[in-house]
mmCIF file of C-alpha atoms in Angstrom:
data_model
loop_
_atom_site.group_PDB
_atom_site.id
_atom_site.type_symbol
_atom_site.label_atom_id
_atom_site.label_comp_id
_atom_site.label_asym_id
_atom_site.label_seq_id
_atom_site.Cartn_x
_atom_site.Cartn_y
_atom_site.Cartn_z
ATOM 1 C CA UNK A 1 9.615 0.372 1.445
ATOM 2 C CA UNK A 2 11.688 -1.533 -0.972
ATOM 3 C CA UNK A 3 15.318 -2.460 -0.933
ATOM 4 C CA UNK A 4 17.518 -1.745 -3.951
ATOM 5 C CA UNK A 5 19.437 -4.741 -4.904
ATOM 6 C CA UNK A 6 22.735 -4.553 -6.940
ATOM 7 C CA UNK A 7 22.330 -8.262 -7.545
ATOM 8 C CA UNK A 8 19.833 -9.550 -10.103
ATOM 9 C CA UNK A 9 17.021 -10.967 -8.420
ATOM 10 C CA UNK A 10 14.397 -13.778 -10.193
ATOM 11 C CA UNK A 11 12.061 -12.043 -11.680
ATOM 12 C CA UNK A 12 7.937 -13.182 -12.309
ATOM 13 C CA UNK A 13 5.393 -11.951 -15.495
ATOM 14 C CA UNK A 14 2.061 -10.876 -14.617
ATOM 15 C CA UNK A 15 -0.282 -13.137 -15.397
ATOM 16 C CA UNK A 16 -3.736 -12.005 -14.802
ATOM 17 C CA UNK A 17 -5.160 -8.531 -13.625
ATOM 18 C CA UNK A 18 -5.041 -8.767 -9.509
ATOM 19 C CA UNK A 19 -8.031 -6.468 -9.490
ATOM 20 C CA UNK A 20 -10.418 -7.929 -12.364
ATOM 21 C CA UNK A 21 -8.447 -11.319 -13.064
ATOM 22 C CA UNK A 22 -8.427 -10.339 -16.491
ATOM 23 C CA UNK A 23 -5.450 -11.472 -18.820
ATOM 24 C CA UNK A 24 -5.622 -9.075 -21.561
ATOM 25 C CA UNK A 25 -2.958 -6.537 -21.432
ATOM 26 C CA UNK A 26 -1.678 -3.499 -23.646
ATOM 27 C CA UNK A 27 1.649 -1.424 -23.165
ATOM 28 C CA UNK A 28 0.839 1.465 -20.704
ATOM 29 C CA UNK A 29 4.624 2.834 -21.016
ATOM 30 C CA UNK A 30 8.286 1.334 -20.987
ATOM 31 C CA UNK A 31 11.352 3.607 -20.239
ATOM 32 C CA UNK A 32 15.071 4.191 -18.890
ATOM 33 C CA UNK A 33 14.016 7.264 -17.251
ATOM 34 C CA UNK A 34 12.642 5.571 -14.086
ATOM 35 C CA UNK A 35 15.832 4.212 -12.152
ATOM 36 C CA UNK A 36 14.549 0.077 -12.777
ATOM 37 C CA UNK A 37 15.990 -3.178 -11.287
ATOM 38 C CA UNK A 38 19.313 -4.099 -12.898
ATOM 39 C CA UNK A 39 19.375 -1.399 -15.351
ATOM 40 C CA UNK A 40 16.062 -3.165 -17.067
ATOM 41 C CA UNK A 41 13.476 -0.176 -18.593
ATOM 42 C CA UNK A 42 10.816 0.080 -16.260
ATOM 43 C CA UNK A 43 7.801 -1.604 -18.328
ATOM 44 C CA UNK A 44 4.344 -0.950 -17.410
ATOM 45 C CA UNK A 45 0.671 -2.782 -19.066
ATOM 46 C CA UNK A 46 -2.653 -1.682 -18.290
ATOM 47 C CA UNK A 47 -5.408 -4.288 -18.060
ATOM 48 C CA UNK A 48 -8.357 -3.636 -20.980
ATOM 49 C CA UNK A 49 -10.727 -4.838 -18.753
ATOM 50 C CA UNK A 50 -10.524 -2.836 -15.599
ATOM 51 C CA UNK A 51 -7.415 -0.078 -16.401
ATOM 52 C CA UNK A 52 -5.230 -0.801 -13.612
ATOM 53 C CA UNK A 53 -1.775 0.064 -14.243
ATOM 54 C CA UNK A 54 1.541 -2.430 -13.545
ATOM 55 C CA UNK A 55 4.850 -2.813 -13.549
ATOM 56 C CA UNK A 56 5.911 -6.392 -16.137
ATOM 57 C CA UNK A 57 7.943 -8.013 -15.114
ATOM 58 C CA UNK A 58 9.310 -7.156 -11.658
ATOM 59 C CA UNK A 59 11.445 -9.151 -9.587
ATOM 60 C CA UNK A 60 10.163 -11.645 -6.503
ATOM 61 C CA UNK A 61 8.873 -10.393 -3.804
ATOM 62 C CA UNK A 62 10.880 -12.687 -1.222
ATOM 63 C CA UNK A 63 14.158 -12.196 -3.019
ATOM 64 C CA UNK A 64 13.975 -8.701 -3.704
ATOM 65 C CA UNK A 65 13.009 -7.692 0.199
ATOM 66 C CA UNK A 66 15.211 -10.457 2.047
ATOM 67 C CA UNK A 67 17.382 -7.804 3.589
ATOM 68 C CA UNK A 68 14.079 -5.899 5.193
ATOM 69 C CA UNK A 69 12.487 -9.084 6.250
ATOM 70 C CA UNK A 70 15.470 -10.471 7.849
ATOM 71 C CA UNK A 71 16.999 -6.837 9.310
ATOM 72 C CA UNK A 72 19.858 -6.603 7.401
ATOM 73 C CA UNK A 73 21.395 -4.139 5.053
ATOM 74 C CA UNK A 74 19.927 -0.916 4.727
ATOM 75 C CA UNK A 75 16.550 -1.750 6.904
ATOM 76 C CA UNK A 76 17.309 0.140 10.463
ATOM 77 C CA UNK A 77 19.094 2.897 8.259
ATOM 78 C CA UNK A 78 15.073 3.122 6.392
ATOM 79 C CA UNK A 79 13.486 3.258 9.622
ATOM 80 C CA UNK A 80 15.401 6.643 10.815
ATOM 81 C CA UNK A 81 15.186 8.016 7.323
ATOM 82 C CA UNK A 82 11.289 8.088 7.499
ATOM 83 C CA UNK A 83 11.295 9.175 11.476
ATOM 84 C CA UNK A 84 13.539 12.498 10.478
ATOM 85 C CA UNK A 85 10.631 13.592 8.083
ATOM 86 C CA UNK A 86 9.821 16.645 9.009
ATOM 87 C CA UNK A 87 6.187 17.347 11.160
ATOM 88 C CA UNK A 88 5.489 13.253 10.485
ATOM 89 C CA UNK A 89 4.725 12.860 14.263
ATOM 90 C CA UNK A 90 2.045 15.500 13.958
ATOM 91 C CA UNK A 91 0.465 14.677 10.229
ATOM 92 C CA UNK A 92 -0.236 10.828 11.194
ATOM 93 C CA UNK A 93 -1.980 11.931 14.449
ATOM 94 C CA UNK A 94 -3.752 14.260 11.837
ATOM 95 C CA UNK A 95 -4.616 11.160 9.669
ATOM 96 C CA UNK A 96 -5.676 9.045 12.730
ATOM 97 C CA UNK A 97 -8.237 11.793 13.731
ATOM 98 C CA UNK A 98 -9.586 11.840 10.362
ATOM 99 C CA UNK A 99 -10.081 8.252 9.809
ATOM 100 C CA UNK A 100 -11.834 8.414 13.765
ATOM 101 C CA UNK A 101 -14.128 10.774 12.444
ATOM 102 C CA UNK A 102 -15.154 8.031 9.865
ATOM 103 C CA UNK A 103 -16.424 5.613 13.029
ATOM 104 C CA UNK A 104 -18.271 8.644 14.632
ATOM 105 C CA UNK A 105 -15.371 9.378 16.466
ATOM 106 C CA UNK A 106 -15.085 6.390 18.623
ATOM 107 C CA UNK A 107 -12.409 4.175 18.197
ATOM 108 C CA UNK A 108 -10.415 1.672 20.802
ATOM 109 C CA UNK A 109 -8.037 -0.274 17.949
ATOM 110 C CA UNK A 110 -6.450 0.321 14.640
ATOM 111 C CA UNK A 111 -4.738 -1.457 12.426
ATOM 112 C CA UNK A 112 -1.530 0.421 9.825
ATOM 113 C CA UNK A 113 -0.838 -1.955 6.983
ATOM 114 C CA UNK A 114 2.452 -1.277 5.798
ATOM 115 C CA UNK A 115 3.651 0.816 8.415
ATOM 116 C CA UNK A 116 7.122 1.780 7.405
ATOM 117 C CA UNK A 117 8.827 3.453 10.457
ATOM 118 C CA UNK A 118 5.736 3.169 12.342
ATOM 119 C CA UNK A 119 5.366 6.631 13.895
ATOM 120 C CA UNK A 120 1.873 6.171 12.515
ATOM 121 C CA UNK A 121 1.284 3.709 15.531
ATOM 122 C CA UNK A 122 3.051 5.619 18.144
ATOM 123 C CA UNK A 123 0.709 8.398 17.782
ATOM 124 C CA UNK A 124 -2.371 5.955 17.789
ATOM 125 C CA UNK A 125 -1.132 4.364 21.224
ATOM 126 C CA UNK A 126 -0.692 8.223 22.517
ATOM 127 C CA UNK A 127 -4.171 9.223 21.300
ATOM 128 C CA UNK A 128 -5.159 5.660 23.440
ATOM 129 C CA UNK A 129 -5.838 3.217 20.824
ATOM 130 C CA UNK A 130 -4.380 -0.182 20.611
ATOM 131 C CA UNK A 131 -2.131 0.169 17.818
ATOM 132 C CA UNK A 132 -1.442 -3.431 15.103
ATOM 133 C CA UNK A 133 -0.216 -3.094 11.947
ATOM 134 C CA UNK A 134 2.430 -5.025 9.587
ATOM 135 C CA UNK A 135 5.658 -4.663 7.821
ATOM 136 C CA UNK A 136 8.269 -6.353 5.996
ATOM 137 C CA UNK A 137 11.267 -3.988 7.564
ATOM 138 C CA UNK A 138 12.070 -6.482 10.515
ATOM 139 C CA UNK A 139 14.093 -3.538 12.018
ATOM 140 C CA UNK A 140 11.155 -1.214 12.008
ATOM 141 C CA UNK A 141 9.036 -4.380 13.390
ATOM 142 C CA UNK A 142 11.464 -4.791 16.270
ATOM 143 C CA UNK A 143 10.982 -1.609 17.122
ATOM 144 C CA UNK A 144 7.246 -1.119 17.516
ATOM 145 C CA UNK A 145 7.233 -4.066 19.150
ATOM 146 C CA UNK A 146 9.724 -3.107 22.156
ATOM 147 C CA UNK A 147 7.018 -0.055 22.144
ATOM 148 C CA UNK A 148 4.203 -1.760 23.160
ATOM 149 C CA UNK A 149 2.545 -2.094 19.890
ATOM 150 C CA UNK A 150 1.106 -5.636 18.142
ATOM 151 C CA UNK A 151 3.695 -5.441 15.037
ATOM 152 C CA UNK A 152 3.657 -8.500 12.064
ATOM 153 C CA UNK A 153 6.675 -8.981 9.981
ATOM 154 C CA UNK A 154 5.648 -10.311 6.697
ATOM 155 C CA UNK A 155 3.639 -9.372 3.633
ATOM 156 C CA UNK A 156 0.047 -9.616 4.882
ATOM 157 C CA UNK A 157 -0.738 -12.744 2.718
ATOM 158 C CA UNK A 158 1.158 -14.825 4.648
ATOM 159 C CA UNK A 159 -0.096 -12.867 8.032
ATOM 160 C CA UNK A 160 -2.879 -14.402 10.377
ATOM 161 C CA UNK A 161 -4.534 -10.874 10.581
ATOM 162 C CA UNK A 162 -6.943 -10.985 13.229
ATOM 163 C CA UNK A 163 -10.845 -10.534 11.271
ATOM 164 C CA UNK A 164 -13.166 -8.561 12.427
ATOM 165 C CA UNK A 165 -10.924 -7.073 14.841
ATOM 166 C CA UNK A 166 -10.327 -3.105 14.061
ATOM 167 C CA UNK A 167 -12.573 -0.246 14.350
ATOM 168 C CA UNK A 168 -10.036 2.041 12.043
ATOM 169 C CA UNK A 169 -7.470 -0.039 9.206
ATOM 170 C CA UNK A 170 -4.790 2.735 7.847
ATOM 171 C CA UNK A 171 -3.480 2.124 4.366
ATOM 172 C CA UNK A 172 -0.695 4.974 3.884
ATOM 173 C CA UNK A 173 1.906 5.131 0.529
ATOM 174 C CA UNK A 174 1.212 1.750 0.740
ATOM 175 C CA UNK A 175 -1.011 0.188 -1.907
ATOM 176 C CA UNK A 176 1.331 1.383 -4.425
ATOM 177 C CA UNK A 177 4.148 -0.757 -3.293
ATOM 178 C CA UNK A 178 1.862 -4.298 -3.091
ATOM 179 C CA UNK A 179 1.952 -7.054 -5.733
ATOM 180 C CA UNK A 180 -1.542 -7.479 -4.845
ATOM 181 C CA UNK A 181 -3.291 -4.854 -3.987
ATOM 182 C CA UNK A 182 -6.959 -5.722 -4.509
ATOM 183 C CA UNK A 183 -6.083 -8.901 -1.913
ATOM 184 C CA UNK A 184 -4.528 -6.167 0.432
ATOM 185 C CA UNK A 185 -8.084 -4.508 0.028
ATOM 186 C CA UNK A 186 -10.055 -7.285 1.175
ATOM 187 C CA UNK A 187 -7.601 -7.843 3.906
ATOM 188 C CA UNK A 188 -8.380 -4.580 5.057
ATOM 189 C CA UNK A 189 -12.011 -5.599 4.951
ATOM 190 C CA UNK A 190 -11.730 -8.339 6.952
ATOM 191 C CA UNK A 191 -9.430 -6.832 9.603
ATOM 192 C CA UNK A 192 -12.592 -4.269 10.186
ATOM 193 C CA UNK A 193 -15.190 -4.733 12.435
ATOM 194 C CA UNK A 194 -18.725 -3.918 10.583
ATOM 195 C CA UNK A 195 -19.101 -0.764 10.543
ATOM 196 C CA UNK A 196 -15.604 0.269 10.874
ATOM 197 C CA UNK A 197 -13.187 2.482 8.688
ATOM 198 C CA UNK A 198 -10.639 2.093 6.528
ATOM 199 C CA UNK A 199 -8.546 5.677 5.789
ATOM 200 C CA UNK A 200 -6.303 5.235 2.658
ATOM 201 C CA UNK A 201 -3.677 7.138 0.746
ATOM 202 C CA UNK A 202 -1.665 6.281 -2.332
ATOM 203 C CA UNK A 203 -0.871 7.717 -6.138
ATOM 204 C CA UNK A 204 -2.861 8.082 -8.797
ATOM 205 C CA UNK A 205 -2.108 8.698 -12.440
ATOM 206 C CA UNK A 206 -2.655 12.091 -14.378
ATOM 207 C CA UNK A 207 -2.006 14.109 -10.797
ATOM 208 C CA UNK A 208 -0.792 17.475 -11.010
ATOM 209 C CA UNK A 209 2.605 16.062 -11.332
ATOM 210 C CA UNK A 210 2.438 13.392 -13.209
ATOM 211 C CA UNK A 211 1.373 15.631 -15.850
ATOM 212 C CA UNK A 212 3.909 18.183 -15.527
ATOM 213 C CA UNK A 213 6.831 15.343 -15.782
ATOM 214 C CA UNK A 214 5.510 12.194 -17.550
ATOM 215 C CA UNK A 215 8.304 9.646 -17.901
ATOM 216 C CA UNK A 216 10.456 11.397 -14.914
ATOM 217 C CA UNK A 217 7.733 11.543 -12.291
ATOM 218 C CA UNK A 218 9.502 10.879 -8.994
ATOM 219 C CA UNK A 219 6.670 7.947 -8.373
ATOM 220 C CA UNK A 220 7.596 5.745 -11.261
ATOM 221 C CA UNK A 221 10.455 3.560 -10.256
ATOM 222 C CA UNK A 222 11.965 1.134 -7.929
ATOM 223 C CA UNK A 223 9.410 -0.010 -5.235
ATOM 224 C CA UNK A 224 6.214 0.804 -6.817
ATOM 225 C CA UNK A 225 4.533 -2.252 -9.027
ATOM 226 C CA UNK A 226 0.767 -0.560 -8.839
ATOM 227 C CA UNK A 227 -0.323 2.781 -10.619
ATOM 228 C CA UNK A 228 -4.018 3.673 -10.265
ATOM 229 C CA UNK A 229 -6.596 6.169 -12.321
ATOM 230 C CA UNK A 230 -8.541 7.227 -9.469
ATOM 231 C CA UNK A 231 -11.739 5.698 -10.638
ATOM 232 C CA UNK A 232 -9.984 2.481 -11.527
ATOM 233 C CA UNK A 233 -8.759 2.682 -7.520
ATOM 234 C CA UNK A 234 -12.624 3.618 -6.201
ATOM 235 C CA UNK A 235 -14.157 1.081 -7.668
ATOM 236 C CA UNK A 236 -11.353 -1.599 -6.605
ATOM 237 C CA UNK A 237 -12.218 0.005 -2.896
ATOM 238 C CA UNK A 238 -15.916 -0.607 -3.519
ATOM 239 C CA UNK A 239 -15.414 -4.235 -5.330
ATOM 240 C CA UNK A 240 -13.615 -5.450 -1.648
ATOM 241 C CA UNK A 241 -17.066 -4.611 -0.096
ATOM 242 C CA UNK A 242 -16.517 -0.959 1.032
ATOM 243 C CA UNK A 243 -18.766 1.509 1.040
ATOM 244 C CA UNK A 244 -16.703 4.656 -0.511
ATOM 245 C CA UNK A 245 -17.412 7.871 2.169
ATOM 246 C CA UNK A 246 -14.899 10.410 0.649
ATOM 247 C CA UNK A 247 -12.066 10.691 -2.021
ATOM 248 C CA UNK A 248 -9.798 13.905 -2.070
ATOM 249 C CA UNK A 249 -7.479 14.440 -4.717
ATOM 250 C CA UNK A 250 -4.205 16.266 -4.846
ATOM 251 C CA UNK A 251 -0.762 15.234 -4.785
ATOM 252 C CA UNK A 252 -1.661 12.022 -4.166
ATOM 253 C CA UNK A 253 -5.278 10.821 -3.698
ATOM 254 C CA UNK A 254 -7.218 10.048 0.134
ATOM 255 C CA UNK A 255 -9.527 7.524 0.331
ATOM 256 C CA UNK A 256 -12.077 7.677 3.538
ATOM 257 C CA UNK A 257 -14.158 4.088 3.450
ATOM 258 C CA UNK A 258 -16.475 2.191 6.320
ATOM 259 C CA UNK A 259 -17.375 -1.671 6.253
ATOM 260 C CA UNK A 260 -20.723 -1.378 6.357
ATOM 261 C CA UNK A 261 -22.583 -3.053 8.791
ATOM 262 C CA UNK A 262 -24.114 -6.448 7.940
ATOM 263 C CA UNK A 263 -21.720 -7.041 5.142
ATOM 264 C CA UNK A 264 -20.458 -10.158 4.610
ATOM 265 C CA UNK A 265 -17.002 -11.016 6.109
ATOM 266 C CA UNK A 266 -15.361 -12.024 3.278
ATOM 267 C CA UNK A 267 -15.751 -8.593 1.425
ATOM 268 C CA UNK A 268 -16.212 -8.265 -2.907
ATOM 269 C CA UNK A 269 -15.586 -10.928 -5.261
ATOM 270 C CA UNK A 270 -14.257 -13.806 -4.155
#
């Protein structure tokens, strides 16, 4: 999802928790293993409030993604990387019939936040669903969009995201990659009509692999600012006003969440 940059980028500290606001921090791990932004150790801090896990520093968001958001570089080149992956076509309609089965298995609109090459969207508009979601790979954008899908370039804070909207909200390898990720929660709370799903996937520290390879898991590195325990990520899901259905843990860990109905639009903490 991220560029690599050969150039040094401006980078920004961390300072306060995006999940609890708290400021406290301790060192959570810093090494040359991971392959880091201009040749920098990658250094991580875990709040002591809430646990959650990030990257500090890490470069700017805008700087470090300008060649995604404005097409260039190796953008298009990321889009047919992640449409050769084998069987994709056939494990996002998978993950769309899941997160369907979350609504009672009636659904006319979803909504894929972060949605990479987007094949996650062309099997929601074959399954009949109006198909929305966001990027910041303007090539990949261009593309859905020439498909007949409603595709936003941008990082969804700057996004008018329609509220209310979506009867399924996809979060896929994404949450990982965000700089905010509890405000990408309650943007997926918003998008969601009441009573409506929200079917998420990311990693989660002390997996099976993580384990095996400490420092040189594949999953630390470039393009990932976000590492979550899976409690610490549960109760982040429940703190943007979901109501937590089902988690399954393996590789990585699935997430199956509804907005429940009558909650207030706004969703968690303020």
């Amino acid at each position: 999802m991220m560029d690599a940059v050969a150039t040094r980028v401006p980078w920004e500290r961390v300072t306060a928790c995006d999940a609890c606001g708290g400021t406290a921090f301790e060192p959570y791990m810093e090494s040359h293993v991971p392959r880091w932004y201009d040749g920098e150790p990658l250094r991580l801090s875990r709040c002591r409030a809430c646990r959650l896990v990030f990257a500090d520093p890490r470069p700017e968001r805008y700087a470090n993604n300008r060649g995604y958001l404005e097409g260039a570089g190796n953008a298009a080149a990321a889009v047919e990387r992640k449409l050769a992956r084998p069987g994709v076509h056939a494990i996002h309609r998978k993950v769309i019939e899941s997160a369907v089965a979350l609504v009672g298995g009636e659904a006319r609109s979803l909504f894929d936040m972060g949605f990479g090459a987007g094949s996650l969207l062309e099997a929601a508009q074959e399954m009949g669903l109006e198909a929305w979601g966001n990027d910041i790979n303007k090539a990949g954008v261009d593309r859905l969009n020439a498909m007949g899908a409603h595709a936003l370039l941008g990082f969804t804070r700057d996004l008018d995201i329609p509220e209310g909207r979506f009867d399924v909200v996809t979060n896929l390898d994404y949450l990982e990659h965000s700089y905010e990720p509890m405000g990408d929660l309650r943007t997926c709370f918003r998008a969601l009509r009441p009573g409506g799903a929200l079917y998420l996937k990311t990693l989660y520290l002390d997996c099976p692999d993580h384990l095996l390879k400490g420092e040189g898991w594949q999953l630390f590195g470039q393009g990932h600012f976000h590492f979550f325990e899976p409690r610490v990520l549960v109760t982040m899901i429940r703190d943007a006003g979901f109501e937590v259905l089902e988690v399954r843990m393996g590789p990585l860990i699935h997430v199956g969440a509804r907005r429940p109905e009558g909650a207030p639009a706004a969703g968690g903490r303020a």
